[in-house]
Tab-separated table of C-alpha atoms and ligand atoms in Angstrom:
chain	number	residue	atom	x	y	z
A	1	UNK	CA	154.443	73.652	152.212
A	2	UNK	CA	150.735	73.000	151.797
A	3	UNK	CA	149.017	70.324	153.819
A	4	UNK	CA	148.259	68.332	150.606
A	5	UNK	CA	151.910	68.105	149.605
A	6	UNK	CA	153.036	67.219	153.089
A	7	UNK	CA	150.895	64.103	153.232
A	8	UNK	CA	152.479	62.526	150.174
A	9	UNK	CA	155.911	63.464	151.484
A	10	UNK	CA	155.312	61.187	154.446
A	11	UNK	CA	155.547	58.168	152.155
A	12	UNK	CA	159.143	57.223	151.311
A	13	UNK	CA	159.522	56.779	147.505
A	14	UNK	CA	159.805	53.128	146.422
A	15	UNK	CA	163.117	53.715	144.633
A	16	UNK	CA	164.654	55.199	147.756
A	17	UNK	CA	163.758	52.387	150.169
A	18	UNK	CA	161.117	49.806	149.260
A	19	UNK	CA	160.787	48.369	152.778
A	20	UNK	CA	160.358	51.825	154.259
A	21	UNK	CA	157.779	52.629	151.557
A	22	UNK	CA	155.815	49.498	152.485
A	23	UNK	CA	155.682	50.330	156.196
A	24	UNK	CA	154.816	53.981	155.471
A	25	UNK	CA	151.913	52.952	153.230
A	26	UNK	CA	150.307	50.389	155.517
A	27	UNK	CA	150.554	52.764	158.484
A	28	UNK	CA	149.343	55.818	156.556
A	29	UNK	CA	146.451	53.907	154.977
A	30	UNK	CA	145.526	52.765	158.492
A	31	UNK	CA	145.477	49.050	157.614
A	32	UNK	CA	147.201	47.833	160.774
A	33	UNK	CA	148.938	48.731	163.995
A	34	UNK	CA	151.693	47.007	165.913
A	35	UNK	CA	150.520	45.195	169.047
A	36	UNK	CA	152.345	44.965	172.369
A	37	UNK	CA	153.094	41.316	171.539
A	38	UNK	CA	156.180	41.122	169.337
A	39	UNK	CA	155.473	39.924	165.811
A	40	UNK	CA	151.693	40.165	166.210
A	41	UNK	CA	149.779	42.922	164.454
A	42	UNK	CA	146.302	44.372	164.864
A	43	UNK	CA	144.222	44.308	161.685
A	44	UNK	CA	142.425	47.653	161.757
A	45	UNK	CA	139.056	47.940	159.960
A	46	UNK	CA	140.615	49.275	156.712
A	47	UNK	CA	142.874	46.214	156.572
A	48	UNK	CA	140.414	43.666	157.932
A	49	UNK	CA	137.794	44.659	155.356
A	50	UNK	CA	140.239	43.710	152.588
A	51	UNK	CA	140.593	40.282	154.213
A	52	UNK	CA	136.794	39.992	154.426
A	53	UNK	CA	136.523	40.672	150.685
A	54	UNK	CA	139.081	37.936	149.983
A	55	UNK	CA	137.331	35.517	152.344
A	56	UNK	CA	133.954	36.054	150.771
A	57	UNK	CA	135.193	35.348	147.256
A	58	UNK	CA	137.288	32.301	148.193
A	59	UNK	CA	134.616	30.883	150.467
A	60	UNK	CA	132.108	30.859	147.615
A	61	UNK	CA	134.652	29.118	145.341
A	62	UNK	CA	135.286	26.466	148.010
A	63	UNK	CA	131.564	25.873	148.466
A	64	UNK	CA	130.935	25.698	144.708
A	65	UNK	CA	133.428	22.817	144.598
A	66	UNK	CA	131.689	20.889	147.381
A	67	UNK	CA	133.663	21.932	150.462
A	68	UNK	CA	132.044	22.803	153.788
A	69	UNK	CA	133.375	24.859	156.676
A	70	UNK	CA	134.047	23.497	160.164
A	71	UNK	CA	136.138	24.591	163.131
A	72	UNK	CA	138.788	22.651	165.077
A	73	UNK	CA	140.530	23.527	168.388
A	74	UNK	CA	143.400	26.011	168.726
A	75	UNK	CA	145.366	23.683	171.056
A	76	UNK	CA	147.081	20.526	169.877
A	77	UNK	CA	148.432	17.860	172.283
A	78	UNK	CA	152.201	17.387	172.024
A	79	UNK	CA	151.861	13.663	171.307
A	80	UNK	CA	150.013	14.478	168.049
A	81	UNK	CA	153.118	16.175	166.684
A	82	UNK	CA	155.297	13.168	167.408
A	83	UNK	CA	153.217	10.973	165.110
A	84	UNK	CA	154.448	12.375	161.774
A	85	UNK	CA	158.243	12.651	161.838
A	86	UNK	CA	158.824	15.217	159.081
A	87	UNK	CA	155.937	17.306	160.347
A	88	UNK	CA	157.324	17.601	163.885
A	89	UNK	CA	160.828	18.387	162.600
A	90	UNK	CA	159.454	21.064	160.293
A	91	UNK	CA	157.272	22.832	162.807
A	92	UNK	CA	158.914	22.247	166.202
A	93	UNK	CA	161.214	25.287	166.132
A	94	UNK	CA	158.249	27.639	165.643
A	95	UNK	CA	155.775	26.214	168.168
A	96	UNK	CA	154.595	28.102	171.240
A	97	UNK	CA	153.494	25.822	174.096
A	98	UNK	CA	150.905	26.022	176.839
A	99	UNK	CA	152.336	24.229	179.868
A	100	UNK	CA	150.181	25.606	182.640
A	101	UNK	CA	146.516	26.529	183.014
A	102	UNK	CA	144.381	27.603	185.964
A	103	UNK	CA	147.496	27.554	188.137
A	104	UNK	CA	148.316	23.915	187.448
A	105	UNK	CA	150.895	22.198	185.273
A	106	UNK	CA	149.240	20.364	182.382
A	107	UNK	CA	149.853	16.621	182.195
A	108	UNK	CA	150.632	17.003	178.505
A	109	UNK	CA	151.697	20.331	177.110
A	110	UNK	CA	149.609	21.815	174.305
A	111	UNK	CA	150.939	23.486	171.183
A	112	UNK	CA	149.142	26.474	169.732
A	113	UNK	CA	148.370	25.290	166.199
A	114	UNK	CA	150.767	26.205	163.402
A	115	UNK	CA	148.465	24.253	161.031
A	116	UNK	CA	145.868	21.570	161.756
A	117	UNK	CA	146.806	18.373	159.883
A	118	UNK	CA	147.397	16.543	163.177
A	119	UNK	CA	144.180	17.558	164.943
A	120	UNK	CA	142.121	17.047	161.811
A	121	UNK	CA	143.848	13.705	161.103
A	122	UNK	CA	142.878	12.558	164.585
A	123	UNK	CA	139.240	13.540	164.070
A	124	UNK	CA	139.065	12.118	160.535
A	125	UNK	CA	140.175	8.713	161.850
A	126	UNK	CA	136.969	8.690	163.922
A	127	UNK	CA	134.704	9.997	161.180
A	128	UNK	CA	135.908	7.905	158.268
A	129	UNK	CA	134.906	4.229	158.459
A	130	UNK	CA	133.746	3.302	155.000
A	131	UNK	CA	134.183	4.408	151.388
A	132	UNK	CA	130.702	5.874	151.842
A	133	UNK	CA	132.229	8.522	154.143
A	134	UNK	CA	134.508	9.704	151.328
A	135	UNK	CA	135.411	12.102	149.946
A	136	UNK	CA	135.446	14.276	153.070
A	137	UNK	CA	135.875	17.901	152.014
A	138	UNK	CA	136.315	20.394	154.863
A	139	UNK	CA	137.732	23.891	155.143
A	140	UNK	CA	138.516	25.914	158.245
A	141	UNK	CA	138.884	29.717	158.550
A	142	UNK	CA	141.136	30.377	161.522
A	143	UNK	CA	144.239	31.927	163.046
A	144	UNK	CA	147.529	30.050	163.343
A	145	UNK	CA	150.772	30.802	165.163
A	146	UNK	CA	154.362	30.287	164.015
A	147	UNK	CA	156.874	32.001	166.262
A	148	UNK	CA	158.875	33.960	163.698
A	149	UNK	CA	162.235	35.585	164.427
A	150	UNK	CA	161.973	38.173	161.661
A	151	UNK	CA	158.556	39.642	161.080
A	152	UNK	CA	156.978	42.010	158.566
A	153	UNK	CA	153.333	43.109	158.811
A	154	UNK	CA	150.959	40.895	156.765
A	155	UNK	CA	153.827	39.060	155.015
A	156	UNK	CA	155.307	37.314	158.014
A	157	UNK	CA	153.771	37.607	161.464
A	158	UNK	CA	153.784	35.244	164.428
A	159	UNK	CA	150.000	35.019	164.413
A	160	UNK	CA	148.158	35.226	161.115
A	161	UNK	CA	144.747	34.539	159.641
A	162	UNK	CA	144.165	31.963	156.955
A	163	UNK	CA	142.043	29.161	155.644
A	164	UNK	CA	143.165	25.563	155.634
A	165	UNK	CA	141.352	22.972	153.566
A	166	UNK	CA	141.676	19.304	154.536
A	167	UNK	CA	140.275	16.535	152.394
A	168	UNK	CA	140.322	12.737	152.419
A	169	UNK	CA	139.747	10.508	149.387
A	170	UNK	CA	139.441	6.867	148.332
A	171	UNK	CA	142.174	6.945	145.715
A	172	UNK	CA	145.480	8.574	144.940
A	173	UNK	CA	144.088	9.920	141.630
A	174	UNK	CA	141.186	11.637	143.368
A	175	UNK	CA	143.413	13.208	146.003
A	176	UNK	CA	145.857	14.418	143.370
A	177	UNK	CA	143.015	15.865	141.312
A	178	UNK	CA	141.794	17.703	144.424
A	179	UNK	CA	145.309	19.093	145.044
A	180	UNK	CA	145.441	20.472	141.496
A	181	UNK	CA	141.851	21.739	141.571
A	182	UNK	CA	142.562	23.851	144.649
A	183	UNK	CA	145.816	25.145	143.171
A	184	UNK	CA	143.850	26.248	140.108
A	185	UNK	CA	141.237	27.961	142.308
A	186	UNK	CA	144.052	29.896	144.007
A	187	UNK	CA	145.633	30.820	140.675
A	188	UNK	CA	142.357	32.066	139.304
A	189	UNK	CA	141.573	33.984	142.481
A	190	UNK	CA	144.973	35.691	142.705
A	191	UNK	CA	145.122	36.518	138.990
A	192	UNK	CA	141.487	37.551	138.429
A	193	UNK	CA	140.459	38.975	141.785
A	194	UNK	CA	143.766	40.477	142.947
A	195	UNK	CA	145.188	41.193	139.450
A	196	UNK	CA	148.454	39.498	140.413
A	197	UNK	CA	150.118	37.267	137.797
A	198	UNK	CA	151.664	34.120	139.284
A	199	UNK	CA	154.037	31.294	138.412
A	200	UNK	CA	152.266	27.976	139.036
A	201	UNK	CA	154.452	25.005	139.851
A	202	UNK	CA	155.741	22.328	142.181
A	203	UNK	CA	158.057	22.944	145.126
A	204	UNK	CA	161.384	21.120	145.214
A	205	UNK	CA	161.610	18.439	147.972
A	206	UNK	CA	163.602	20.734	150.283
A	207	UNK	CA	160.961	23.478	150.008
A	208	UNK	CA	157.850	21.311	150.329
A	209	UNK	CA	155.473	21.278	153.291
A	210	UNK	CA	156.713	19.183	156.215
A	211	UNK	CA	154.917	15.844	155.852
A	212	UNK	CA	153.667	16.280	152.271
A	213	UNK	CA	154.454	14.006	149.336
A	214	UNK	CA	154.181	16.926	146.904
A	215	UNK	CA	153.647	20.649	147.419
A	216	UNK	CA	152.460	23.005	144.694
A	217	UNK	CA	152.578	26.778	144.916
A	218	UNK	CA	151.747	29.999	143.176
A	219	UNK	CA	154.577	32.544	143.296
A	220	UNK	CA	154.129	36.273	142.776
A	221	UNK	CA	156.709	38.981	142.119
A	222	UNK	CA	156.773	42.133	144.235
A	223	UNK	CA	157.825	45.533	142.852
A	224	UNK	CA	161.279	45.112	144.388
A	225	UNK	CA	161.770	41.894	142.397
A	226	UNK	CA	161.344	39.606	145.424
A	227	UNK	CA	159.011	36.616	145.465
A	228	UNK	CA	156.040	35.943	147.711
A	229	UNK	CA	154.534	32.478	147.897
A	230	UNK	CA	150.874	33.403	147.604
A	231	UNK	CA	149.265	30.002	148.168
A	232	UNK	CA	150.082	26.304	148.509
A	233	UNK	CA	148.296	23.024	147.861
A	234	UNK	CA	149.693	19.783	149.247
A	235	UNK	CA	149.211	16.183	148.233
A	236	UNK	CA	149.812	14.281	151.478
A	237	UNK	CA	149.472	10.729	150.128
A	238	UNK	CA	148.894	8.365	153.063
A	239	UNK	CA	151.515	10.015	155.324
A	240	UNK	CA	148.992	11.516	157.711
A	241	UNK	CA	146.499	8.638	157.317
A	242	UNK	CA	149.175	6.224	158.529
A	243	UNK	CA	150.222	8.530	161.363
A	244	UNK	CA	146.629	9.051	162.515
A	245	UNK	CA	145.114	5.771	161.387
A	246	UNK	CA	142.606	7.138	158.901
A	247	UNK	CA	141.463	3.766	157.558
A	248	UNK	CA	138.263	2.831	155.817
A	249	UNK	CA	136.570	-0.258	154.477
A	250	UNK	CA	136.874	-0.041	150.698
A	251	UNK	CA	134.501	-1.284	147.998
A	252	UNK	CA	136.158	-4.731	148.138
A	253	UNK	CA	135.607	-4.941	151.889
A	254	UNK	CA	139.289	-4.355	152.637
A	255	UNK	CA	140.767	-1.949	155.185
A	256	UNK	CA	142.614	0.814	153.363
A	257	UNK	CA	144.341	4.100	154.226
A	258	UNK	CA	142.676	7.243	152.881
A	259	UNK	CA	144.607	9.677	150.654
A	260	UNK	CA	144.606	13.213	151.997
A	261	UNK	CA	145.319	16.771	150.886
A	262	UNK	CA	145.640	20.169	152.526
A	263	UNK	CA	145.768	23.658	151.039
A	264	UNK	CA	145.905	27.211	152.330
A	265	UNK	CA	146.164	30.909	151.677
A	266	UNK	CA	146.628	33.572	154.318
A	267	UNK	CA	146.606	37.270	155.132
A	268	UNK	CA	150.037	37.495	153.519
A	269	UNK	CA	148.072	37.967	150.284
A	270	UNK	CA	147.245	41.450	151.619
A	271	UNK	CA	150.961	42.240	151.854
A	272	UNK	CA	151.611	40.808	148.394
A	273	UNK	CA	148.806	42.847	146.873
A	274	UNK	CA	150.190	46.071	148.390
A	275	UNK	CA	153.722	45.328	147.141
A	276	UNK	CA	152.580	44.406	143.629
A	277	UNK	CA	150.234	47.328	142.966
A	278	UNK	CA	151.223	50.172	145.301
A	279	UNK	CA	153.146	53.230	144.112
A	280	UNK	CA	154.603	56.451	145.502
A	281	UNK	CA	151.104	57.837	146.044
A	282	UNK	CA	150.250	54.881	148.313
A	283	UNK	CA	147.959	51.874	148.032
A	284	UNK	CA	146.292	50.799	144.797
A	285	UNK	CA	143.481	48.303	145.240
A	286	UNK	CA	142.141	46.195	142.365
A	287	UNK	CA	138.400	47.016	142.037
A	288	UNK	CA	137.202	43.471	142.802
A	289	UNK	CA	138.868	43.412	146.231
A	290	UNK	CA	138.504	47.118	147.099
A	291	UNK	CA	136.059	47.528	150.019
A	292	UNK	CA	135.320	50.987	148.561
A	293	UNK	CA	135.390	51.030	144.754
A	294	UNK	CA	134.229	54.599	144.245
A	295	UNK	CA	134.639	57.673	146.440
A	296	UNK	CA	132.327	60.601	145.787
A	297	UNK	CA	133.659	64.070	146.586
A	298	UNK	CA	131.243	66.998	146.478
A	299	UNK	CA	132.943	70.261	145.517
A	300	UNK	CA	132.057	73.937	145.640
A	301	UNK	CA	131.139	76.832	147.890
A	302	UNK	CA	129.234	76.246	151.129
A	303	UNK	CA	126.027	77.930	149.864
A	304	UNK	CA	125.766	75.415	147.024
A	305	UNK	CA	126.853	72.489	149.188
A	306	UNK	CA	123.400	71.178	150.071
A	307	UNK	CA	122.261	71.032	146.478
A	308	UNK	CA	125.468	69.323	145.344
A	309	UNK	CA	125.401	66.801	148.193
A	310	UNK	CA	121.812	65.936	147.395
A	311	UNK	CA	122.705	65.206	143.767
A	312	UNK	CA	125.662	63.103	144.947
A	313	UNK	CA	123.338	61.039	147.144
A	314	UNK	CA	121.078	60.426	144.179
A	315	UNK	CA	123.990	59.299	141.985
A	316	UNK	CA	125.280	57.095	144.794
A	317	UNK	CA	121.912	55.357	145.110
A	318	UNK	CA	122.027	54.542	141.423
A	319	UNK	CA	125.547	53.155	141.710
A	320	UNK	CA	124.642	51.045	144.747
A	321	UNK	CA	121.736	49.564	142.814
A	322	UNK	CA	124.173	48.674	140.036
A	323	UNK	CA	126.211	46.746	142.628
A	324	UNK	CA	129.020	49.289	143.087
A	325	UNK	CA	130.593	49.757	146.538
A	326	UNK	CA	130.488	53.551	146.858
A	327	UNK	CA	131.045	56.062	149.669
A	328	UNK	CA	130.941	59.841	149.924
A	329	UNK	CA	133.222	62.152	151.906
A	330	UNK	CA	131.295	65.171	153.153
A	331	UNK	CA	133.900	66.187	155.761
A	332	UNK	CA	135.166	69.781	155.856
A	333	UNK	CA	138.621	68.873	154.497
A	334	UNK	CA	139.617	70.597	151.232
A	335	UNK	CA	138.944	68.790	147.925
A	336	UNK	CA	142.723	68.637	147.312
A	337	UNK	CA	143.250	66.909	150.640
A	338	UNK	CA	140.510	64.413	149.827
A	339	UNK	CA	141.924	63.666	146.358
A	340	UNK	CA	145.297	62.792	147.892
A	341	UNK	CA	143.771	60.877	150.772
A	342	UNK	CA	141.717	58.492	148.632
A	343	UNK	CA	144.509	58.043	146.117
A	344	UNK	CA	146.741	57.088	149.045
A	345	UNK	CA	144.064	54.633	150.265
A	346	UNK	CA	143.948	53.065	146.813
A	347	UNK	CA	140.263	53.682	145.969
A	348	UNK	CA	140.018	52.798	142.232
A	349	UNK	CA	137.659	55.589	141.099
A	350	UNK	CA	136.998	59.110	142.334
A	351	UNK	CA	133.848	60.997	141.366
A	352	UNK	CA	133.896	64.791	141.637
A	353	UNK	CA	130.745	66.878	141.415
A	354	UNK	CA	130.582	70.674	141.689
A	355	UNK	CA	128.028	73.395	140.831
A	356	UNK	CA	129.406	73.819	137.299
A	357	UNK	CA	129.100	70.062	136.670
A	358	UNK	CA	125.533	70.265	137.974
A	359	UNK	CA	124.708	72.986	135.393
A	360	UNK	CA	126.197	70.871	132.602
A	361	UNK	CA	124.540	67.672	133.842
A	362	UNK	CA	127.904	65.939	134.080
A	363	UNK	CA	130.232	64.315	136.609
A	364	UNK	CA	134.012	63.931	136.677
A	365	UNK	CA	135.501	60.432	136.929
A	366	UNK	CA	139.173	59.956	137.812
A	367	UNK	CA	141.105	56.669	137.712
A	368	UNK	CA	143.558	55.818	140.507
A	369	UNK	CA	145.719	53.849	138.092
A	370	UNK	CA	146.003	55.952	134.928
A	371	UNK	CA	145.227	59.309	136.554
A	372	UNK	CA	142.921	59.914	133.582
A	373	UNK	CA	139.942	62.238	134.108
A	374	UNK	CA	136.679	61.897	132.184
A	375	UNK	CA	133.605	64.119	131.980
A	376	UNK	CA	130.514	61.938	131.801
A	377	UNK	CA	126.829	62.787	131.332
A	378	UNK	CA	125.129	61.923	134.624
A	379	UNK	CA	122.695	59.482	133.000
A	380	UNK	CA	125.624	57.389	131.743
A	381	UNK	CA	127.348	57.229	135.118
A	382	UNK	CA	126.516	53.638	136.087
A	383	UNK	CA	127.602	52.217	132.763
A	384	UNK	CA	130.812	54.262	132.694
A	385	UNK	CA	131.732	53.323	136.276
A	386	UNK	CA	131.171	49.605	135.663
A	387	UNK	CA	133.294	49.722	132.489
A	388	UNK	CA	136.013	51.707	134.187
A	389	UNK	CA	136.169	49.248	137.129
A	390	UNK	CA	136.628	46.404	134.632
A	391	UNK	CA	139.304	48.316	132.750
A	392	UNK	CA	141.219	49.165	135.926
A	393	UNK	CA	141.100	45.528	137.048
A	394	UNK	CA	142.608	44.411	133.696
A	395	UNK	CA	145.070	47.269	133.516
A	396	UNK	CA	146.439	46.423	136.965
A	397	UNK	CA	146.978	42.814	135.912
A	398	UNK	CA	148.675	43.878	132.672
A	399	UNK	CA	150.968	46.313	134.501
A	400	UNK	CA	151.989	43.644	137.018
A	401	UNK	CA	152.474	41.092	134.229
A	402	UNK	CA	154.752	43.313	132.176
A	403	UNK	CA	156.728	44.146	135.314
A	404	UNK	CA	157.202	40.437	136.029
A	405	UNK	CA	158.116	39.648	132.411
A	406	UNK	CA	160.705	42.421	132.344
A	407	UNK	CA	162.273	41.109	135.565
A	408	UNK	CA	162.647	37.536	134.376
A	409	UNK	CA	165.966	36.210	133.118
A	410	UNK	CA	167.137	32.850	131.845
A	411	UNK	CA	170.630	31.553	132.620
A	412	UNK	CA	172.899	28.567	132.026
A	413	UNK	CA	175.360	28.873	134.925
A	414	UNK	CA	175.482	30.089	138.506
A	415	UNK	CA	177.847	32.912	137.472
A	416	UNK	CA	175.333	34.099	134.918
A	417	UNK	CA	172.715	33.976	137.650
A	418	UNK	CA	174.809	36.109	139.983
A	419	UNK	CA	175.377	38.634	137.214
A	420	UNK	CA	171.658	38.687	136.343
A	421	UNK	CA	170.639	39.252	139.962
A	422	UNK	CA	173.241	41.961	140.432
A	423	UNK	CA	171.971	43.799	137.403
A	424	UNK	CA	168.353	43.604	138.457
A	425	UNK	CA	166.507	41.654	141.154
A	426	UNK	CA	163.859	39.309	139.797
A	427	UNK	CA	163.127	35.702	138.848
A	428	UNK	CA	165.718	33.528	137.170
A	429	UNK	CA	165.002	30.424	135.130
A	430	UNK	CA	167.699	27.734	135.241
A	431	UNK	CA	168.291	24.004	134.893
A	432	UNK	CA	168.682	21.843	138.009
A	433	UNK	CA	169.934	18.279	138.355
A	434	UNK	CA	167.680	17.519	141.334
A	435	UNK	CA	170.402	17.382	143.988
A	436	UNK	CA	169.899	19.202	147.255
A	437	UNK	CA	173.596	20.138	147.304
A	438	UNK	CA	173.304	22.135	144.076
A	439	UNK	CA	170.127	23.829	145.296
A	440	UNK	CA	171.882	24.716	148.533
A	441	UNK	CA	174.874	26.130	146.693
A	442	UNK	CA	172.634	28.469	144.692
A	443	UNK	CA	171.203	29.795	147.945
A	444	UNK	CA	174.651	30.213	149.528
A	445	UNK	CA	176.164	32.009	146.574
A	446	UNK	CA	173.264	34.128	145.324
A	447	UNK	CA	170.771	34.405	148.192
A	448	UNK	CA	168.051	33.128	145.849
A	449	UNK	CA	165.991	30.022	146.626
A	450	UNK	CA	164.097	27.754	144.293
A	451	UNK	CA	160.566	29.160	144.039
A	452	UNK	CA	159.040	26.286	142.104
A	453	UNK	CA	159.285	24.002	139.100
A	454	UNK	CA	156.827	25.725	136.777
A	455	UNK	CA	154.002	23.641	135.338
A	456	UNK	CA	154.325	25.555	132.082
A	457	UNK	CA	157.757	26.558	130.759
A	458	UNK	CA	158.584	28.065	127.405
A	459	UNK	CA	162.138	26.815	127.591
A	460	UNK	CA	163.564	23.530	128.928
A	461	UNK	CA	167.108	23.662	130.250
A	462	UNK	CA	169.602	20.925	129.371
A	463	UNK	CA	172.123	21.275	132.198
A	464	UNK	CA	172.202	21.967	135.930
A	465	UNK	CA	173.423	25.518	136.578
A	466	UNK	CA	175.799	24.329	139.303
A	467	UNK	CA	177.241	20.884	138.439
A	468	UNK	CA	176.448	20.889	134.691
A	469	UNK	CA	175.023	17.359	134.926
A	470	UNK	CA	171.851	16.830	132.849
A	471	UNK	CA	168.979	18.912	134.231
A	472	UNK	CA	166.070	17.008	135.713
A	473	UNK	CA	163.958	20.141	136.021
A	474	UNK	CA	163.767	23.720	134.868
A	475	UNK	CA	163.360	25.809	138.009
A	476	UNK	CA	162.411	29.391	138.857
A	477	UNK	CA	164.749	30.912	141.431
A	478	UNK	CA	164.340	34.199	143.275
A	479	UNK	CA	164.957	36.032	146.518
A	480	UNK	CA	161.894	35.824	148.684
A	481	UNK	CA	160.041	37.369	151.589
B	1	ZN	ZN1	173.495	19.888	139.956
């Protein structure tokens, strides 16, 4: 077996074992490594650079909408958690505690933050005195820890990286508008930048954030039909203001509690992106998020190598000036090895240039997604590459969208739901009366949980799929990561 063939063989086909495929790809593409601490991974440069691309794009969207970055402590005093009842109940099982430092027992043990509503609530109560201090719009880029029993790299790890936005407002309307604005920013980011179609909607009460009045989410479908919650935005009402005494003097000179929100996305988006776009060749990165958009591979005999490499450098300079993220591989590996390697790493476009192309004044462009090869006059390279990057970005979205649409069923009863999920794993639309008991029964009998109550539905259900009472909501159910 040739070396080229062997490399692809090391990736388990998706149809054979999707979970195995996922682990093979992230290891082979060198995105991460396991650390000696259970459930905690190391983001290697290839993986961390993807996160940096996401951060850069989101950070500019946050700033465009008036938010500023700050940083709050990693440790949270235990007493802070006791102040919001639902919050402590929700997070307590997952908290790691610091009880001792510098050889001494601490007077009050400190939690390592799972999220920062409590710490930020405490600080906001000092900073917010008057309506003139509002709105307060702050975001934090940080790590958080939730001690998970079952972990999966990027998708669920005990420590992960994220951003958490925390805002405080004068009125309920303003805070609700902020909650929806941030949800829309996430939707746009995930759909346009990551080419992942999502279902936008509201979480049911049993699935909402601990301490929130309302939680909204965007839900994406992986290639095995499972759901990943890709981002959440919470309207907190005055729950945290009351717990942390965030009061201000309003325009009528009255003391009033501020209305707050929080919203976050994390490194699990990396996992989602791999599971939505990857295939049996490996990773497939949408051009906008790909740290390397174009890989240049010089081809041909050693005696012509210098001339070819020089031309490649010249073409690369042009591409860089056009804003394209381009790299060249001049290593002594065979061209076949390089083709496989960069396909496996998900680089959207490959450029090949050999002595014969030089004579003809052309270059070869190959797409990671369609596999299509084009011969392009060198002077048209920049234009062609920019167009092709756009096309690939759209094509990846369209592929993911038609996959999601073809794995979406609509049912009237729980038996129909079971049958639908047995036939093919995916999302299921059904009516729900609003009772927690019915929601629980769906989970018990089918393994699927409510993903969200979609903001936009084409079809409204009349009856609950379990008890057949009138449906209060039409809900999307699915098995999830
Ligand atoms: Zn019911």
